Coordinates of C-alpha atoms and ligand atoms in Angstrom, one line a residue:
M6 CA 3.8 18.8 21.9
S7 CA 7.3 17.3 21.9
L8 CA 7.2 15.6 18.5
W9 CA 9.7 12.8 19.0
T10 CA 9.0 11.7 22.5
E11 CA 5.2 12.2 23.1
K12 CA 2.7 9.6 22.1
S13 CA -0.1 10.6 19.8
R14 CA -2.7 8.9 17.6
I15 CA -1.4 7.4 14.4
V16 CA -3.7 6.7 11.5
I17 CA -2.6 4.4 8.8
T18 CA -4.6 4.6 5.6
C19 CA -5.1 1.7 3.1
A20 CA -7.2 0.7 0.1
K21 CA -10.8 -0.3 1.0
G22 CA -11.0 -4.0 1.8
V23 CA -7.4 -4.1 3.1
T24 CA -8.1 -3.1 6.8
P25 CA -8.2 -6.7 8.1
F26 CA -4.7 -7.3 6.8
L27 CA -3.4 -4.0 8.0
K28 CA -4.8 -4.8 11.5
Q29 CA -3.1 -8.1 11.4
E30 CA 0.2 -6.5 10.5
L31 CA -0.1 -3.8 13.2
L32 CA -0.9 -6.4 15.9
S33 CA 2.0 -8.6 14.9
L34 CA 4.4 -5.6 15.2
G35 CA 3.1 -5.0 18.7
F36 CA 1.0 -1.9 18.0
P37 CA -2.5 -1.6 19.5
V38 CA -5.5 -1.2 17.2
L39 CA -7.6 1.6 18.6
S40 CA -10.2 1.9 15.9
E41 CA -10.8 1.1 12.2
G42 CA -12.6 2.7 9.3
R43 CA -13.3 1.6 5.8
A44 CA -9.8 2.5 4.6
E45 CA -7.8 3.2 7.7
V46 CA -6.7 1.7 11.0
E47 CA -5.9 3.8 14.1
T48 CA -3.1 3.0 16.5
E49 CA -0.8 5.1 18.7
G50 CA 2.8 5.8 19.3
T51 CA 5.6 8.4 19.1
M52 CA 7.0 9.9 16.0
V53 CA 9.9 7.5 16.4
D54 CA 7.4 4.6 16.0
T55 CA 6.4 6.0 12.6
L56 CA 9.9 5.1 11.4
R57 CA 9.3 1.4 12.1
L58 CA 5.8 1.6 10.7
N59 CA 6.9 3.2 7.4
L60 CA 9.7 0.7 7.1
L61 CA 7.8 -2.5 7.9
I62 CA 4.1 -2.1 7.0
R63 CA 3.3 -3.9 3.7
T64 CA -0.4 -3.1 3.2
G65 CA -0.7 0.5 4.4
Q66 CA -0.6 3.6 2.2
R67 CA 0.3 6.5 4.5
V68 CA 1.3 6.8 8.1
L69 CA -0.3 9.9 9.6
F70 CA 0.8 11.2 13.0
L71 CA -1.7 13.4 14.8
V72 CA -0.3 16.9 15.7
D73 CA -3.6 18.5 17.0
S74 CA -7.3 18.2 16.8
F75 CA -9.9 20.9 17.5
R76 CA -13.5 22.1 16.9
V77 CA -13.8 24.1 13.8
E78 CA -16.8 25.8 12.1
T79 CA -15.3 28.1 9.5
P80 CA -12.1 28.4 7.4
D81 CA -11.2 31.4 9.7
D82 CA -11.5 29.2 12.8
L83 CA -9.2 26.8 11.0
Y84 CA -6.6 29.4 10.4
R85 CA -6.7 30.6 14.0
R86 CA -6.4 27.1 15.4
I87 CA -3.6 26.1 13.1
L88 CA -1.7 29.3 13.8
R89 CA -1.5 28.2 17.5
I90 CA 0.5 25.1 16.7
R91 CA 4.3 25.4 17.3
W92 CA 5.2 24.8 13.7
E93 CA 8.6 26.5 14.2
D94 CA 9.6 23.6 16.4
Y95 CA 8.8 21.1 13.6
I96 CA 9.6 22.7 10.3
S97 CA 12.7 24.6 9.3
E98 CA 12.2 28.2 8.0
E99 CA 14.5 27.1 5.2
G100 CA 12.5 24.0 4.5
Y101 CA 9.6 23.1 2.2
F102 CA 6.2 21.6 2.9
S103 CA 3.0 20.7 1.1
V104 CA -0.5 20.4 2.4
T105 CA -3.0 17.6 1.5
S106 CA -6.5 17.6 2.8
S107 CA -9.7 15.6 3.1
V108 CA -12.6 17.9 3.9
H109 CA -16.3 17.0 4.3
N110 CA -18.2 20.0 5.6
P111 CA -21.4 21.2 3.9
S112 CA -20.2 24.9 4.1
I113 CA -17.0 24.2 2.2
K114 CA -17.6 24.0 -1.6
D115 CA -14.0 23.9 -2.7
S116 CA -11.5 22.0 -0.5
R117 CA -8.6 24.0 -1.9
Y118 CA -9.8 26.9 0.3
P119 CA -9.2 25.2 3.7
N120 CA -6.0 23.8 2.3
V121 CA -4.7 27.3 1.5
K122 CA -5.9 28.5 4.9
C123 CA -3.9 25.8 6.6
K124 CA -0.8 26.5 4.5
D125 CA -1.1 30.3 5.3
A126 CA -1.4 29.7 9.0
V127 CA 1.8 27.5 9.1
V128 CA 3.7 30.0 6.9
D129 CA 2.6 33.0 9.0
R130 CA 3.5 31.2 12.3
I131 CA 7.0 30.3 11.2
K132 CA 7.6 33.8 9.6
E133 CA 6.5 35.4 12.9
K134 CA 8.7 33.2 15.0
R135 CA 11.8 32.9 12.8
G136 CA 11.6 35.9 10.5
R137 CA 11.7 33.8 7.4
R138 CA 9.1 31.5 5.7
P139 CA 9.5 28.0 4.3
D140 CA 8.6 27.3 0.7
T141 CA 5.4 25.5 -0.2
G142 CA 4.1 23.7 -3.2
P143 CA 2.5 20.4 -4.3
E144 CA 5.6 18.1 -4.1
R145 CA 5.3 15.4 -1.5
D146 CA 9.0 14.6 -1.2
R147 CA 9.6 16.7 1.9
V148 CA 7.3 17.7 4.9
V149 CA 3.7 16.9 4.2
I150 CA 0.9 18.2 6.4
H151 CA -2.5 16.5 6.2
L152 CA -5.7 18.3 7.1
H153 CA -8.7 16.2 7.9
W154 CA -12.0 18.1 8.5
R155 CA -15.3 16.2 9.1
G156 CA -18.3 18.2 10.4
N157 CA -16.9 20.4 13.2
L158 CA -13.8 18.3 13.9
G159 CA -10.5 19.4 12.5
Q160 CA -7.4 17.2 12.7
V161 CA -3.9 18.1 11.6
Y162 CA -1.4 15.4 10.9
F163 CA 2.1 15.0 9.6
D164 CA 2.0 12.5 6.7
T165 CA 5.2 10.8 7.8
S166 CA 5.3 8.7 4.6
G167 CA 5.4 11.7 2.2
E168 CA 4.9 9.8 -1.0
P169 CA 2.4 6.9 -0.5
L170 CA 4.0 3.7 0.7
S171 CA 2.7 1.9 -2.4
K172 CA 5.6 3.6 -4.2
R173 CA 8.1 1.2 -3.0
G174 CA 10.7 2.3 -5.6
Y175 CA 11.1 -1.0 -7.5
R176 CA 8.4 -0.7 -10.1
M177 CA 10.3 1.2 -12.8
I178 CA 8.1 -0.2 -15.6
P179 CA 4.4 -0.5 -14.6
L180 CA 3.0 -1.6 -18.0
K181 CA -0.8 -1.7 -18.3
A182 CA -3.2 -2.6 -15.4
P183 CA -0.5 -3.2 -12.8
M184 CA -1.7 -4.0 -9.3
Q185 CA -0.7 -1.5 -6.6
E186 CA 2.2 -2.8 -4.5
T187 CA 0.3 -2.5 -1.2
L188 CA -2.8 -4.3 -2.7
A189 CA -0.5 -7.1 -4.0
A190 CA 0.9 -7.4 -0.5
A191 CA -2.6 -7.8 0.9
V192 CA -3.4 -10.4 -1.7
V193 CA -0.3 -12.4 -0.9
L194 CA -1.1 -12.1 2.9
S195 CA -4.6 -13.5 2.3
T196 CA -3.2 -16.6 0.5
G197 CA -1.3 -17.3 3.7
W198 CA 1.9 -17.9 1.8
T199 CA 4.8 -17.2 4.2
G200 CA 7.8 -18.5 2.2
S201 CA 7.5 -22.3 2.4
G202 CA 6.0 -24.2 -0.5
N203 CA 6.0 -23.0 -4.1
F204 CA 4.6 -19.7 -5.3
I205 CA 3.4 -19.8 -8.9
N206 CA 2.2 -16.6 -10.7
P207 CA 1.1 -17.1 -14.3
M208 CA 0.0 -13.8 -16.0
C209 CA 2.5 -12.0 -13.8
G210 CA 2.4 -8.7 -15.8
S211 CA 5.0 -6.4 -14.2
G212 CA 5.6 -8.9 -11.5
T213 CA 4.1 -7.1 -8.5
L214 CA 2.5 -10.2 -6.9
A215 CA 5.7 -12.3 -7.2
I216 CA 7.9 -9.5 -6.0
E217 CA 5.8 -8.7 -3.0
A218 CA 5.6 -12.5 -2.2
A219 CA 9.4 -12.8 -2.5
L220 CA 9.9 -9.8 -0.1
M221 CA 7.4 -11.3 2.3
G222 CA 8.8 -14.9 2.1
L223 CA 12.3 -13.5 2.8
G224 CA 11.0 -11.3 5.6
R225 CA 12.5 -8.3 3.9
A226 CA 11.1 -4.9 4.9
P227 CA 9.4 -3.3 2.0
G228 CA 10.5 0.2 3.1
L229 CA 14.2 -0.7 2.8
L230 CA 13.9 0.0 -1.0
R231 CA 13.1 3.6 -0.4
N232 CA 15.4 6.4 0.7
N233 CA 13.0 9.2 1.3
Y234 CA 10.1 9.6 3.7
G235 CA 8.2 12.7 5.0
F236 CA 9.5 12.2 8.6
M237 CA 13.1 12.7 7.5
H238 CA 12.4 16.4 6.8
L239 CA 11.1 17.2 10.3
K240 CA 13.2 19.0 12.8
G241 CA 14.8 16.6 15.3
F242 CA 14.9 13.6 12.9
D243 CA 17.8 11.5 14.1
E244 CA 19.5 10.0 11.1
S245 CA 21.8 7.7 13.0
S246 CA 18.9 5.9 14.8
W247 CA 17.2 5.5 11.4
K248 CA 20.3 3.9 10.0
T249 CA 20.6 1.6 13.0
L250 CA 17.0 0.6 12.6
R251 CA 17.5 -0.1 8.8
R252 CA 20.6 -2.2 9.6
K253 CA 18.8 -4.2 12.2
V254 CA 15.8 -4.9 10.0
R255 CA 18.1 -5.8 7.1
A256 CA 20.0 -8.3 9.2
E257 CA 16.8 -10.1 10.2
A258 CA 15.9 -11.0 6.7
K259 CA 16.4 -14.6 5.3
D260 CA 18.5 -15.2 2.2
R261 CA 16.8 -18.3 0.9
L262 CA 13.4 -19.7 0.3
D263 CA 12.3 -23.4 0.7
G264 CA 10.0 -23.5 -2.3
R265 CA 10.3 -22.3 -5.9
M266 CA 8.8 -19.0 -7.2
I267 CA 7.8 -19.1 -10.8
A268 CA 6.3 -16.0 -12.7
T269 CA 5.3 -16.2 -16.3
D270 CA 3.4 -14.1 -18.8
I271 CA 2.5 -14.4 -22.5
S272 CA 4.0 -11.0 -23.2
Q273 CA 7.8 -10.9 -23.6
Q274 CA 7.7 -7.2 -22.8
A275 CA 5.9 -7.9 -19.5
V276 CA 8.4 -10.5 -18.5
E277 CA 11.3 -8.2 -19.3
A278 CA 9.7 -5.5 -17.1
A279 CA 9.0 -7.9 -14.3
K280 CA 12.6 -9.1 -14.3
K281 CA 13.9 -5.5 -14.2
N282 CA 11.5 -4.7 -11.4
A283 CA 12.6 -7.8 -9.5
M284 CA 16.2 -6.8 -10.0
T285 CA 15.5 -3.3 -8.6
A286 CA 13.7 -4.9 -5.6
G287 CA 16.7 -7.2 -5.1
V288 CA 14.7 -10.5 -5.5
E289 CA 15.5 -11.5 -9.1
R290 CA 17.5 -14.6 -8.0
F291 CA 14.5 -16.0 -6.1
V292 CA 12.0 -15.8 -9.0
E293 CA 12.2 -18.0 -12.2
F294 CA 10.7 -15.9 -15.0
G295 CA 9.4 -17.3 -18.3
V296 CA 7.5 -16.2 -21.4
C297 CA 4.5 -18.6 -22.0
D298 CA 0.8 -19.0 -22.1
F299 CA -0.5 -19.3 -18.5
S300 CA -1.5 -23.0 -19.2
E301 CA 2.2 -23.8 -20.0
T302 CA 3.5 -22.5 -16.7
P303 CA 5.6 -25.2 -15.0
V304 CA 3.9 -26.3 -11.7
P305 CA 6.4 -28.3 -9.5
D306 CA 5.3 -31.0 -7.1
R307 CA 4.9 -30.5 -3.4
G308 CA 2.1 -27.9 -3.6
G309 CA 2.0 -24.3 -2.6
V310 CA 0.1 -21.3 -3.9
V311 CA -0.9 -20.4 -7.4
V312 CA -2.2 -16.9 -8.1
L313 CA -3.5 -15.4 -11.3
N314 CA -4.6 -11.9 -12.0
P315 CA -6.2 -12.0 -15.5
E316 CA -7.6 -8.9 -17.2
Y317 CA -11.2 -8.2 -16.5
G318 CA -12.0 -6.4 -19.8
D319 CA -14.6 -3.7 -20.5
R320 CA -15.6 -4.2 -24.2
M321 CA -18.0 -6.9 -25.4
G322 CA -15.6 -8.7 -27.8
E323 CA -12.9 -8.6 -25.2
I324 CA -15.3 -10.1 -22.6
E325 CA -16.1 -13.1 -24.9
E326 CA -12.5 -13.7 -25.5
L327 CA -11.8 -13.4 -21.8
G328 CA -14.5 -16.0 -21.1
R329 CA -12.4 -18.5 -22.9
T330 CA -9.4 -17.5 -20.9
Y331 CA -11.2 -17.8 -17.6
R332 CA -12.5 -21.3 -18.6
G333 CA -8.9 -22.2 -19.5
I334 CA -7.8 -21.0 -16.1
G335 CA -10.3 -23.4 -14.5
D336 CA -8.8 -26.3 -16.6
F337 CA -5.3 -25.3 -15.7
L338 CA -6.0 -25.2 -12.0
K339 CA -7.9 -28.4 -12.0
K340 CA -5.5 -30.4 -14.2
K341 CA -2.1 -29.0 -13.4
C342 CA -2.3 -27.6 -9.9
Q343 CA -3.6 -30.4 -7.8
G344 CA -2.3 -30.1 -4.2
Y345 CA -2.1 -26.3 -4.5
R346 CA -4.3 -23.5 -3.1
G347 CA -5.5 -21.6 -6.2
Y348 CA -6.4 -17.9 -6.4
V349 CA -7.9 -15.8 -9.1
F350 CA -8.0 -12.0 -8.5
T351 CA -10.6 -10.3 -10.7
G352 CA -13.0 -7.4 -11.0
N353 CA -15.5 -9.3 -13.1
L354 CA -17.6 -11.8 -11.2
D355 CA -19.4 -13.0 -14.3
L356 CA -16.1 -13.9 -15.8
A357 CA -15.0 -15.5 -12.5
K358 CA -17.9 -18.0 -12.8
K359 CA -16.4 -19.3 -16.0
V360 CA -13.5 -20.7 -14.0
G361 CA -16.0 -23.4 -13.1
L362 CA -14.6 -24.6 -9.9
R363 CA -16.2 -24.4 -6.5
T364 CA -14.8 -21.4 -4.5
K365 CA -13.7 -22.0 -1.0
R366 CA -13.6 -18.3 -0.1
K367 CA -14.3 -15.0 -1.8
I368 CA -12.3 -12.0 -0.4
L369 CA -13.5 -8.5 -1.2
F370 CA -10.9 -6.0 -2.4
Y371 CA -10.9 -2.7 -4.3
N372 CA -8.5 -2.0 -7.1
G373 CA -8.9 1.7 -7.2
P374 CA -12.7 2.2 -7.6
I375 CA -13.3 -1.3 -9.0
E376 CA -14.8 -3.9 -6.6
C377 CA -12.8 -7.0 -7.0
R378 CA -12.7 -10.5 -5.5
L379 CA -9.8 -12.8 -4.6
L380 CA -11.4 -16.3 -5.2
E381 CA -9.8 -19.2 -3.4
Y382 CA -10.0 -22.8 -4.7
D383 CA -8.9 -25.9 -3.0
L384 CA -7.3 -28.0 -5.7
Y385 CA -7.5 -31.5 -4.5
E386 CA -7.8 -34.6 -6.8
G387 CA -10.9 -34.4 -8.9
S388 CA -12.1 -30.8 -8.1
R389 CA -15.8 -30.7 -9.0
K390 CA -17.2 -28.5 -11.8
R391 CA -19.6 -26.6 -9.5
Y392 CA -19.7 -23.1 -8.1
Ligands
SAM419 C1 -4.0 -7.6 -15.2 S1 -2.5 -8.0 -15.9 C2 -1.6 -8.6 -14.5 C3 -1.0 -7.4 -13.7 C4 0.0 -7.9 -12.7 N1 -0.7 -8.4 -11.5 C5 0.8 -6.6 -12.3 O1 0.8 -6.3 -11.1 O2 1.5 -6.1 -13.1 C6 -2.8 -9.5 -16.8 C7 -1.6 -10.1 -17.5 O3 -2.0 -11.3 -18.1 C8 -1.2 -11.5 -19.3 N2 -2.0 -12.4 -20.2 C9 -3.1 -12.3 -20.9 N3 -3.4 -13.4 -21.5 C10 -2.5 -14.4 -21.2 C11 -2.3 -15.7 -21.5 N4 -3.1 -16.4 -22.3 N5 -1.2 -16.4 -20.9 C12 -0.4 -15.7 -20.1 N6 -0.5 -14.4 -19.8 C13 -1.5 -13.7 -20.3 C14 -1.1 -10.1 -19.9 O4 0.0 -10.0 -20.8 C15 -1.0 -9.2 -18.7 O5 0.4 -9.0 -18.4

């Protein structure tokens, strides 16, 4: 196939629970949604389209461009099929690539084996056609080939993102229990905050929710913060059109927000980290940071969104202590945040009940393997103590 001009299937992976938000993003960018799985959405386009997707998508993890799909029964079939692909047209013999794989086939006990078969086929093909072989290894900072093998269907993709898109490049100091950037973006999207009204984030930790909200409110592309993607290392990559696209996208962003953004944490160290991360992301002048207990967070008039991501705890003593914190969050929301939409993101539903306010919506997310909920509260005058 001619990589840069022919359309193919594009699969964008995401965390479980994030697909509705990823679909919404794709549709608003004008891409069709062809199918969806638990942690992926399928669309179509050319390799050139993957540049836009990598630059603009906020909730996806990896943008996979389908190179070929075929029937496969054994690792030797796999080798033969992959050997037929015109790799010499896509990867330089002086380049470097890595292979990632997702294999579910009862006859394959160790997924490293098909992975090696795939790598060997690519290397052998390029060596035969060009007389030299590219280097290979585990680094994902250059060409990444992704092998997907389910039953007797094999699919080979270019992972055009290289490193996952959650690695935006601004979080230098993650601290403990940070939320992944792409998940934070999905949480902000589900609050419906688009930049007007205030955005209040007590317990901000390393600042991920506030930073993602600022980027979103300003309409800044999350991918502008990164300089390296998998697609850049493929033959035929046109650097000047990539630069033009970046310039155009940068020019479309706003440079002010209507409301105030406030992010606080009880830990001085967390607030320092959040400030540095916001600075790296280029949004520090839009967020007012402060060190204080969540209950002391300033909440300006005129309403907006208030989001808290408290710890969920795993030890008993900790859970009891956290029970008091969650009750306190309920009081804070009820007493100080009237006129706002309130959100608590947690992986512990028992603790969530201690908030003691009636939930309007419960949105299911996964933070890694942990099932979580984003609980929404309408905070009107006299919210009742009921759930
Ligand atoms: C799960 S972390 C938040 C992670 C954050 N979403 C991120 O992406 O980095 C919870 C944060 O709550 C803070 N915290 C705990 N108790 C607090 C309190 N009483 N008042 C304010 N912040 C508190 C902790 O310091 C921690 O940074």
